[in-house]
Short mmCIF file of C-alpha atoms in Angstrom, two decimals:
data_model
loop_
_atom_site.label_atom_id
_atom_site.label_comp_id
_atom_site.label_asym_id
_atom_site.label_seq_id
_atom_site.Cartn_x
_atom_site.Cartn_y
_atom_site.Cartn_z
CA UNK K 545 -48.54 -125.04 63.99
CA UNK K 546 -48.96 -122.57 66.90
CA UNK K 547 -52.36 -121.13 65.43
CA UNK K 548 -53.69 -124.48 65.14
CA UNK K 549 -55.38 -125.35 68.62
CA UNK K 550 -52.85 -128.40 69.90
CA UNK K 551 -55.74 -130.30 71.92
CA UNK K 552 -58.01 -130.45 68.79
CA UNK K 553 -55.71 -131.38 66.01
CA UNK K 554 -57.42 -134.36 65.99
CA UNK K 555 -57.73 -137.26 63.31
CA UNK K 556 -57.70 -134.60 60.15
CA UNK K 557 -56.62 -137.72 58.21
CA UNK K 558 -58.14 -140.43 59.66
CA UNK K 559 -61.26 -138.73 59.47
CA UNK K 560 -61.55 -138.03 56.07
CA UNK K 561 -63.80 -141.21 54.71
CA UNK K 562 -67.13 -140.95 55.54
CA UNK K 563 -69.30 -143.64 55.47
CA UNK K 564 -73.14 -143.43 56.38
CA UNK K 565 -73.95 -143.47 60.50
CA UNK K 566 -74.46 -146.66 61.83
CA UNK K 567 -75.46 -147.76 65.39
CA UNK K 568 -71.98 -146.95 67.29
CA UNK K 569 -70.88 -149.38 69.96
CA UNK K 570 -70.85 -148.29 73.23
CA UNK K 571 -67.79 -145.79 73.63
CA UNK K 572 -65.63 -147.28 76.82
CA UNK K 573 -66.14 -150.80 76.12
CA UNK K 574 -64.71 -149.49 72.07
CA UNK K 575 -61.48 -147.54 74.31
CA UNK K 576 -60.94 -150.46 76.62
CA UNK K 577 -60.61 -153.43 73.79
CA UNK K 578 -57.83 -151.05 72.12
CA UNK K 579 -56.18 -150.71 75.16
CA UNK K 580 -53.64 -153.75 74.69
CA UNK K 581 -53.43 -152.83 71.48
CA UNK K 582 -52.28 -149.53 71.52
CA UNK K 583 -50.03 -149.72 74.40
CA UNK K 584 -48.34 -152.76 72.05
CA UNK K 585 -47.54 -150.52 69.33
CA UNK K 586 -46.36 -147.41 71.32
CA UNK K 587 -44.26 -149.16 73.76
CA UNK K 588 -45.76 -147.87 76.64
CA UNK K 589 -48.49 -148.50 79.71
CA UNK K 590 -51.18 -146.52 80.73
CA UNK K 591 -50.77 -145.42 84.11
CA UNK K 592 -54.03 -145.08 84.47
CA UNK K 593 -56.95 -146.30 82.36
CA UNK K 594 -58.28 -144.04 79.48
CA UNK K 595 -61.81 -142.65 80.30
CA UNK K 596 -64.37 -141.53 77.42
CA UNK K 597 -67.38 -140.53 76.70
CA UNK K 598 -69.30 -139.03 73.51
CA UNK K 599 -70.51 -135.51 71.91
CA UNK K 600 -73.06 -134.04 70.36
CA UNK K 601 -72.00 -132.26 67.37
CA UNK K 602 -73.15 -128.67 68.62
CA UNK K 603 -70.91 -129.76 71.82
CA UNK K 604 -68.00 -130.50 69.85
CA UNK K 605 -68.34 -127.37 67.81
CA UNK K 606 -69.00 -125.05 71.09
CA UNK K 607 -65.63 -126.70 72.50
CA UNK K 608 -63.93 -126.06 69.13
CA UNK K 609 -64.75 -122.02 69.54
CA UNK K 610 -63.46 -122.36 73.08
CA UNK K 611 -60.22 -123.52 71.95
CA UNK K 612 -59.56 -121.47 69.42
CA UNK K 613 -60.46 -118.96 71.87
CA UNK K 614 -57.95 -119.58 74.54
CA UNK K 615 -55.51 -120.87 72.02
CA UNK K 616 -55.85 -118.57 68.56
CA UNK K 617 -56.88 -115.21 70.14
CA UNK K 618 -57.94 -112.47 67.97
CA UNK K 619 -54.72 -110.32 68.56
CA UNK K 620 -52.51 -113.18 67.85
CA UNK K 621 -55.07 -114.65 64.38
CA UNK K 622 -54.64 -110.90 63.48
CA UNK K 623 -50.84 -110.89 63.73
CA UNK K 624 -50.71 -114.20 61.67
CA UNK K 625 -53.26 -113.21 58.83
CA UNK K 626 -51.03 -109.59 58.64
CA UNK K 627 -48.30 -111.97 57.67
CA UNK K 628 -49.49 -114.36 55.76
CA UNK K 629 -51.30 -111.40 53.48
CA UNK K 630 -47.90 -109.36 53.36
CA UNK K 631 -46.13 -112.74 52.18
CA UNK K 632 -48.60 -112.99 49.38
CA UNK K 633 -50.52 -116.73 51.17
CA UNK K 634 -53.69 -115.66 52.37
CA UNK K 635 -56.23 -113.07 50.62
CA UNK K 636 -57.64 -110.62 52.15
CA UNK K 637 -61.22 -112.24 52.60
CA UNK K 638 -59.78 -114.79 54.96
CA UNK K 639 -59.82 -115.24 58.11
CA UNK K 640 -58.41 -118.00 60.42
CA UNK K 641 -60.26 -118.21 63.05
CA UNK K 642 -63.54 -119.30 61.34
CA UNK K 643 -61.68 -120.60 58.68
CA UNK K 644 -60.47 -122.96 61.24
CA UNK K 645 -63.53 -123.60 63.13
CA UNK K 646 -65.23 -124.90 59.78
CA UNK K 647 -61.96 -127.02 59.23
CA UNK K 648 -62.19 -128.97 62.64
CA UNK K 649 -65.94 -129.02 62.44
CA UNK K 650 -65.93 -130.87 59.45
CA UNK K 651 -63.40 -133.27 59.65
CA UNK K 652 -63.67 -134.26 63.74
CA UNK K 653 -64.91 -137.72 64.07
CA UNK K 654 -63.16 -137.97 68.09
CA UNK K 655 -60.36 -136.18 69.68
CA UNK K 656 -58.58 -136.60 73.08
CA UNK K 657 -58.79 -133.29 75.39
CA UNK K 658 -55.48 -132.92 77.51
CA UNK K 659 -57.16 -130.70 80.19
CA UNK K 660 -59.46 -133.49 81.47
CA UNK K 661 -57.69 -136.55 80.51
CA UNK K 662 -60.75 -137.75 78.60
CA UNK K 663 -61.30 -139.34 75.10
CA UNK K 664 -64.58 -138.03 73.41
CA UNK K 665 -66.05 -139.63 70.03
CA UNK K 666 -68.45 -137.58 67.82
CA UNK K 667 -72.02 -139.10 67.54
CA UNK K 668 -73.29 -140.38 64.61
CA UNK K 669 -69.78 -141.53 63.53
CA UNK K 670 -69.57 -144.69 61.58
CA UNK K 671 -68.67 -147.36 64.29
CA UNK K 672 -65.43 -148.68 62.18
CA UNK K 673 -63.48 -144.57 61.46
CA UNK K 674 -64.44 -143.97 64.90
CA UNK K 675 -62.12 -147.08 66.14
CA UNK K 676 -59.65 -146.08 63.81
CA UNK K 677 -60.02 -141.97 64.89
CA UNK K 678 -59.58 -143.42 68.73
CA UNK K 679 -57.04 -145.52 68.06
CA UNK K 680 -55.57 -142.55 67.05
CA UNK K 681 -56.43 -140.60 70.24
CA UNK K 682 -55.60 -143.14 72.68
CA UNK K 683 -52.23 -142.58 71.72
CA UNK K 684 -52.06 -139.06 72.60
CA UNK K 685 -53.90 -140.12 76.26
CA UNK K 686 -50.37 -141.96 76.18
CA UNK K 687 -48.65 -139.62 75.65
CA UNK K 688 -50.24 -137.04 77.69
CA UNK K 689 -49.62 -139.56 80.72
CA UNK K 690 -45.68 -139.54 79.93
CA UNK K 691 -44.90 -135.96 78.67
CA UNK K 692 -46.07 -132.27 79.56
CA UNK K 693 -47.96 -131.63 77.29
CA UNK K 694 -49.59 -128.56 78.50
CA UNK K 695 -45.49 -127.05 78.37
CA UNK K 696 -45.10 -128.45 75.29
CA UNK K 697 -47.84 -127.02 73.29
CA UNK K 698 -47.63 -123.49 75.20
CA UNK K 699 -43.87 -122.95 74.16
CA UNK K 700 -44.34 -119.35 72.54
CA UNK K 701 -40.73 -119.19 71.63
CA UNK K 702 -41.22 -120.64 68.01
CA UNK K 703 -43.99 -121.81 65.86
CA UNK K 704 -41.49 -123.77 63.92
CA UNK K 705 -40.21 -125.60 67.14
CA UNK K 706 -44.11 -125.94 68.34
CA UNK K 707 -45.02 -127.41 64.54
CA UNK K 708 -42.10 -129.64 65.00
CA UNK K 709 -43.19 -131.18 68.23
CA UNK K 710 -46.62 -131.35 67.26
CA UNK K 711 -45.45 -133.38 64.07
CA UNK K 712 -43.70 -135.91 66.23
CA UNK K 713 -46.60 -136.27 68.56
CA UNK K 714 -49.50 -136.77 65.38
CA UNK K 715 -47.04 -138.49 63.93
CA UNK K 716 -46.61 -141.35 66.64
CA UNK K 717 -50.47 -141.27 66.91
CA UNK K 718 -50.76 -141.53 63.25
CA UNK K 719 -48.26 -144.40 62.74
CA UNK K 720 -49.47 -146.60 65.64
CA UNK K 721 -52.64 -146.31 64.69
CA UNK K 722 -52.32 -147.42 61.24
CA UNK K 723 -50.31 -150.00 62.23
CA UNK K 724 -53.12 -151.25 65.28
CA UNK K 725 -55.76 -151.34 62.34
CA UNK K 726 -54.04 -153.20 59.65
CA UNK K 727 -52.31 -155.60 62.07
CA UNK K 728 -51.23 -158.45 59.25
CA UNK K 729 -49.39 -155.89 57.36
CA UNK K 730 -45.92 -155.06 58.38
CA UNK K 731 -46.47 -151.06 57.37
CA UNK K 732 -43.60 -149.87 58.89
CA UNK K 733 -41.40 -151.93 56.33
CA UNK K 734 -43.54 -151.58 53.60
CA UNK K 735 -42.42 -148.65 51.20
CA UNK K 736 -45.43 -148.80 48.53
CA UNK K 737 -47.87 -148.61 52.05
CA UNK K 738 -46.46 -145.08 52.45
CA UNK K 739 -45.90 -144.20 49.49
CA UNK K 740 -49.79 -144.75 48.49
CA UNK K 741 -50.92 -143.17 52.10
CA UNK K 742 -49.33 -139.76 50.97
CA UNK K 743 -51.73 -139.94 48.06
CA UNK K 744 -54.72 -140.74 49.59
CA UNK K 745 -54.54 -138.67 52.25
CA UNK K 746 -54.30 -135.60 49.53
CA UNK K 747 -56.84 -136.84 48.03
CA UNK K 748 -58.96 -137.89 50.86
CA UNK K 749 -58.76 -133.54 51.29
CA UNK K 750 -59.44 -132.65 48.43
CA UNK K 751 -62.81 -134.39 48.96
CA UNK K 752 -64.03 -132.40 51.92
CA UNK K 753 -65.18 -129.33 50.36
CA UNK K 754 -63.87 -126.45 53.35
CA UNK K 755 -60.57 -128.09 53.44
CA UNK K 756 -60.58 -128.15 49.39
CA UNK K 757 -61.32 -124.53 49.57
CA UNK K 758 -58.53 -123.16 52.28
CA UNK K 759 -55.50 -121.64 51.15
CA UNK K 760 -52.35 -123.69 50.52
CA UNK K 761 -51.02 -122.23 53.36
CA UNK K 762 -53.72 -123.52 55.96
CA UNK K 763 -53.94 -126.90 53.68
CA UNK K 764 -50.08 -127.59 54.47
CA UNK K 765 -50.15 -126.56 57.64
CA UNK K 766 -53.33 -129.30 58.50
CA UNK K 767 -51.38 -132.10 56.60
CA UNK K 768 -47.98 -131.70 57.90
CA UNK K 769 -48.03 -133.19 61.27
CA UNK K 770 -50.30 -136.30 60.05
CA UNK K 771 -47.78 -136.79 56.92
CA UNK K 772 -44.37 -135.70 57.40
CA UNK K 773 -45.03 -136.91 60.87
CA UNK K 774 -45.58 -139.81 60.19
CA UNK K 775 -42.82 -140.43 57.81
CA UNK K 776 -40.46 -138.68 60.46
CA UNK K 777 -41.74 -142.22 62.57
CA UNK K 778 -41.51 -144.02 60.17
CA UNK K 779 -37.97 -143.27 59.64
CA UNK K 780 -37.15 -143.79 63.38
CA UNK K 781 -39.01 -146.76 63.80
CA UNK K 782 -36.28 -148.32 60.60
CA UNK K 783 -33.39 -146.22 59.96
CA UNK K 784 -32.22 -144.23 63.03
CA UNK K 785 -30.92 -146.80 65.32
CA UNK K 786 -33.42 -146.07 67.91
CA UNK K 787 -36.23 -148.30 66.98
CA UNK K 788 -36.46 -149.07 70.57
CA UNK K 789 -37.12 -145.44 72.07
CA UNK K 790 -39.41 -142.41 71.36
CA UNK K 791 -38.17 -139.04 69.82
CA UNK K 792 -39.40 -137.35 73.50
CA UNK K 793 -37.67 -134.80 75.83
CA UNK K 794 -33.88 -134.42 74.42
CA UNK K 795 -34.69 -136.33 71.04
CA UNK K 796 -37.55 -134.48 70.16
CA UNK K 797 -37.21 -132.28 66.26
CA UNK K 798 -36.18 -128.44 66.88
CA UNK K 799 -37.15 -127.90 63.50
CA UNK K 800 -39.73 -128.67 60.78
CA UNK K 801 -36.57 -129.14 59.03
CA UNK K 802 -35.43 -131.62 61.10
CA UNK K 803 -38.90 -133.71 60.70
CA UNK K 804 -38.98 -133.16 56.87
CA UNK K 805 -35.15 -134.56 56.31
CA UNK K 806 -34.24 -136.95 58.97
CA UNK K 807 -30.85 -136.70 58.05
CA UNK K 808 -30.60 -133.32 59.32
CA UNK K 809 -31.99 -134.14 62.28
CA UNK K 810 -29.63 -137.00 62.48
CA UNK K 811 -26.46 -135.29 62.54
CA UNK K 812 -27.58 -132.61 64.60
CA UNK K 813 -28.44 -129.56 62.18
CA UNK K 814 -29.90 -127.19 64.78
CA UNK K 815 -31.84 -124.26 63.76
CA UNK K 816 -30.01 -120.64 64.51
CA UNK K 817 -32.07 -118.17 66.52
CA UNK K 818 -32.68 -114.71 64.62
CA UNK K 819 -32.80 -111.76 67.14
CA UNK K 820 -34.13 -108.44 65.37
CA UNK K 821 -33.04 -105.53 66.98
CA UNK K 822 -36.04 -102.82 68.69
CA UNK K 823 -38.48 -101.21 66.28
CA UNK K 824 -41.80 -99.76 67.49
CA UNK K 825 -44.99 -100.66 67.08
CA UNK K 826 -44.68 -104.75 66.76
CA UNK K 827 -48.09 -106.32 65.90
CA UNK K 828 -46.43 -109.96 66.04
CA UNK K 829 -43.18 -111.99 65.49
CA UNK K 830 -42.45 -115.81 64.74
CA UNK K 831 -40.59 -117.71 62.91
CA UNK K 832 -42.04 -119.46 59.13
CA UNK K 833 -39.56 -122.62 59.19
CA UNK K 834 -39.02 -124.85 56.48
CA UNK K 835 -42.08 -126.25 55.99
CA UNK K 836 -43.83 -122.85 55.97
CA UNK K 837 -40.94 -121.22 53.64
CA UNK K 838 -41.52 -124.08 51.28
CA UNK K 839 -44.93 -123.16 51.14
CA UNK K 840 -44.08 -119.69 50.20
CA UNK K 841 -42.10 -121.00 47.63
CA UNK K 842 -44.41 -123.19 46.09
CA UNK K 843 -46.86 -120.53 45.61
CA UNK K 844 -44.53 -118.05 44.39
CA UNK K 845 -43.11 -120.92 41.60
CA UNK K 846 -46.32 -122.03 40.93
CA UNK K 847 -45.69 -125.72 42.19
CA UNK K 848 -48.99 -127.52 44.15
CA UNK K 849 -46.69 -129.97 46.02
CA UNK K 850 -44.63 -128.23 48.96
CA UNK K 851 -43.55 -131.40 50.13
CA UNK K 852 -41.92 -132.11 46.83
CA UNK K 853 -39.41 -129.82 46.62
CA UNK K 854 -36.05 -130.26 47.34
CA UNK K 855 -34.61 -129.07 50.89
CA UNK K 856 -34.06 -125.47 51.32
CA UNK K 857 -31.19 -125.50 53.12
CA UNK K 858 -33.01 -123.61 56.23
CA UNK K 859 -30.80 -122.82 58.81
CA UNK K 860 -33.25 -120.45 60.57
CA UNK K 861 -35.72 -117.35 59.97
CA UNK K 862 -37.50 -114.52 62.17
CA UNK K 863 -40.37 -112.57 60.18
CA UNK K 864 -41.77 -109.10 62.04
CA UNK K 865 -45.10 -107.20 61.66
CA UNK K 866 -44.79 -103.93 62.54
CA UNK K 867 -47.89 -101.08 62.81
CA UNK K 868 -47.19 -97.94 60.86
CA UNK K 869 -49.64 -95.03 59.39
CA UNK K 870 -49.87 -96.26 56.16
CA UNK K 871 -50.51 -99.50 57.15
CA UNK K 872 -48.60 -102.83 58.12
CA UNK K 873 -44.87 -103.81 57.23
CA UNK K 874 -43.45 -107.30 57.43
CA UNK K 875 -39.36 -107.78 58.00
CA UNK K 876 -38.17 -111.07 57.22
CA UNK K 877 -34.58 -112.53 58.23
CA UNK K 878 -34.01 -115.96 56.29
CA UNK K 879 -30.35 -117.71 56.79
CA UNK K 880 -28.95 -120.29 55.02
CA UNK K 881 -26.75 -123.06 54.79
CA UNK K 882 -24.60 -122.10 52.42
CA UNK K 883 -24.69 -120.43 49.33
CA UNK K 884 -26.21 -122.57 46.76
CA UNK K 885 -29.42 -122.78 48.97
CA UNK K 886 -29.50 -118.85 49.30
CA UNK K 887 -28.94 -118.65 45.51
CA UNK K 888 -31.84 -121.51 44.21
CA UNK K 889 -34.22 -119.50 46.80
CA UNK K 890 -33.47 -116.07 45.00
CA UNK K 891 -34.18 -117.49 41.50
CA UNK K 892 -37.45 -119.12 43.22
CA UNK K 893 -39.39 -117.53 45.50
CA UNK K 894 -37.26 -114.57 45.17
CA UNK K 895 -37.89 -113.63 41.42
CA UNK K 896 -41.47 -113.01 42.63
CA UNK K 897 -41.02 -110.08 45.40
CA UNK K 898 -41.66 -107.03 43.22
CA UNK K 899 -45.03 -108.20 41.91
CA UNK K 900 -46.60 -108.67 45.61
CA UNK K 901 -47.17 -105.35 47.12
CA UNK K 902 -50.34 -103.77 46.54
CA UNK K 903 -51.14 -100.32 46.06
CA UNK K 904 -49.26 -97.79 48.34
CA UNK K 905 -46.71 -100.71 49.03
CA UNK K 906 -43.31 -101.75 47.95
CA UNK K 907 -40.83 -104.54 48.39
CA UNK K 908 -37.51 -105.43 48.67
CA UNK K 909 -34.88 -108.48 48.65
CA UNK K 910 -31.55 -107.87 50.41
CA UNK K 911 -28.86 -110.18 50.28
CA UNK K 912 -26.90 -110.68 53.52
CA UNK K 913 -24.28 -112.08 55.57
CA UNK K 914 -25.36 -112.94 59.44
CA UNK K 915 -23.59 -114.15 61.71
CA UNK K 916 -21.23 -116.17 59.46
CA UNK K 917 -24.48 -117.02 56.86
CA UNK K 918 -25.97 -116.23 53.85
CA UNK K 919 -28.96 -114.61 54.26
CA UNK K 920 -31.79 -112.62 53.16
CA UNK K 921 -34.13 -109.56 54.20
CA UNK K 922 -37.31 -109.19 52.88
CA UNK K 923 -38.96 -106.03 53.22
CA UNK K 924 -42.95 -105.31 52.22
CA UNK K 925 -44.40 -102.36 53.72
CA UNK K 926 -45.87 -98.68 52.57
CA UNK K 927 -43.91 -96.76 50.23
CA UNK K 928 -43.79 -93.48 52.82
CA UNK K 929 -42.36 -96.00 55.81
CA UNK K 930 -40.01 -93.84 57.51
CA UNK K 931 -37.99 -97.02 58.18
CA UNK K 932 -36.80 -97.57 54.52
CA UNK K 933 -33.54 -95.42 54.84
CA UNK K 934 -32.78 -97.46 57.90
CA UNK K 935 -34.44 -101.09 58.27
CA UNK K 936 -34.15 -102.85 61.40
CA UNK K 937 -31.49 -105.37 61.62
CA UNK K 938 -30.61 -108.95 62.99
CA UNK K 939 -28.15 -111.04 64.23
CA UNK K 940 -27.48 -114.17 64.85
CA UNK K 941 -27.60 -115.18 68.51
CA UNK K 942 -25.09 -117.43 70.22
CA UNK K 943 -26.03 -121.03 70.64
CA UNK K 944 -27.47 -122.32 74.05
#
């Protein structure tokens, strides 16, 4: 979720009761009786102890804008949104950037900041979600004391890849943390715990009335690391043989593919790289990913549940916004596994392509071969584009 500010995707979840403020225990002396604890469940030592301190809300929220500030600038937010609109996921009066600010603002109960090392808890918390929200973040000071992850979460080669990591990482923090607060209940065996977390958490959300609000597209996006995540550790932590270890470095998910069917990631499905040859006037490029394309195709088919459709048989994707006069145009390279997948996504999310455009603005859904593939193109952008006879095309680069 590159647009989502790494360093304050903090305790969306675990956040999402509120009870009335109480008196809150003093902060450090909170952090250092959940030191054993957390360092039990994660497997690892701090190196050196975790420091915090806590926040005024106006100081959270003024660090929030300076995030999303270095993180989500407005040429990048308008690159995204250009997308996203052209794709048919986000309307017109949206924007992220506040969109997200009122997100994180009213869900942040603490959150660990990676540039000084320190934990921070929000005041007027109730005493008992802000031990579970720091739980939460004292895994990620962990983390940030065994992995970079400064490099990690300022890879600009794909959002998928950067979602992906980000997933694993939440979704450590999210399953240790559970596990630290209910510590007589084995969750990590327990198939009816998980089963009923997916539930509440969506309808913990739905409760907090911005995040109720936001497109499906920012909704999913929010949820994903925290859910699928978690499952993802879940899985590794019973089923992949490497109970033992932590998906870092090497093991860590290329894919949000890879984190939404383990098996995939088991045998080694990696995601193809889509390289679209020169066209002028690029706005922005990225690539959607599973979890975003099933997004797309839940809106598209009408379905409320992304996460409950069946794989899509991803094997990798490039989309392209490109400035024009009469306005923006979107190119979209999708490749599949084979050609059942490419065939249930054309009867999908493909049925839907002609009703998108808006005035001035047409579409169109090419079926492909790429490198070896099926594949599709998707094309929205003004009628006059004087790139319709000849649309910029892609390949399939070799594997690294």
């Amino acid at each position: 979720m590159k647009w989502l500010p790494a360093a304050v995707a903090i305790g969306l979840l675990l956040a999402a009761c509120r009870g009335e403020p109480e008196r809150v225990p003093d902060i450090q002396v909170m952090v250092d009786s959940l030191r054993p604890s957390v360092e039990r469940a994660v497997g690892l030592h701090f190196r050196t102890a975790p420091r915090a301190e806590m926040r005024s809300r106006d100081q959270v929220h003024a660090y929030l804008e300076a995030k999303l500030d270095a993180e989500l600038p407005e040429a990048k937010a308008h690159g995204i949104e250009t997308a996203y609109r052209l794709l048919g996921l986000l309307p017109d009066s949206v924007h992220l950037r506040p969109l997200l600010l009122d997100l994180l603002s009213e869900q942040v109960v603490g959150y660990y900041d990676a540039d000084s090392a320190m934990l921070f808890g929000v005041a007027g918390s109730p005493p008992e979600q802000l031990r579970l929200v720091l739980a939460h973040e004292m895994v990620h000071a962990l983390q940030g004391q065994y992995l970079p992850l400064d490099s990690i979460f300022h890879d600009l080669h794909s959002n998928d890849r950067l979602s992906a990591a980000q997933a694993i990482l939440e979704g450590q923090a999210t399953f240790a943390s559970l596990g630290i607060y209910a510590p007589n209940r084995d969750i990590a065996h327990n198939d009816e715990f998980w089963s009923l977390y997916h539930e509440q958490v969506r309808e913990q959300q739905t409760s907090m009335p911005m995040f109720s609000r936001a497109p499906m597209i920012v909704r999913e996006q929010l949820i994903f690391p925290y859910v699928s995540g978690a499952d993802f550790m879940h899985w590794w932590a019973t089923q992949s043989g490497h109970a033992d270890t932590v998906p870092y470095g090497p093991r860590m998910p290329a894919s949000t593919e890879q984190v939404l069917h383990p098996d995939r990631y088991q045998r080694g499905d990696q995601p193809l790289t889509i390289v679209m040859d020169t066209t002028a006037g690029v706005i922005y490029q990225d690539v959607l990913g599973e979890m975003e394309a099933n997004v797309l195709v839940a809106a598209r088919t009408g379905s409320t549940r992304p996460d409950e459709l069946p794989a899509l048989g991803w094997g990798g994707d490039l989309y392209r916004v490109v400035d024009t006069p009469g306005g923006p145009a979107l190119v979209w390279y999708l490749v599949f596994d084979d050609v059942m997948s490419a065939q249930r996504f054309q009867r999908g999310a493909g049925s839907a392509t002609d009703s998108l455009p808006g005035p001035g603005y047409r579409a169109r859904l090419d079926t492909l071969t790429l490198g070896g593939h099926p594949a599709i193109r998707y094309v929205v952008a003004p009628a006059g584009w004087a790139r319709w006879p000849e649309l910029p095309l892609a390949v399939v680069a070799p594997a690294r």
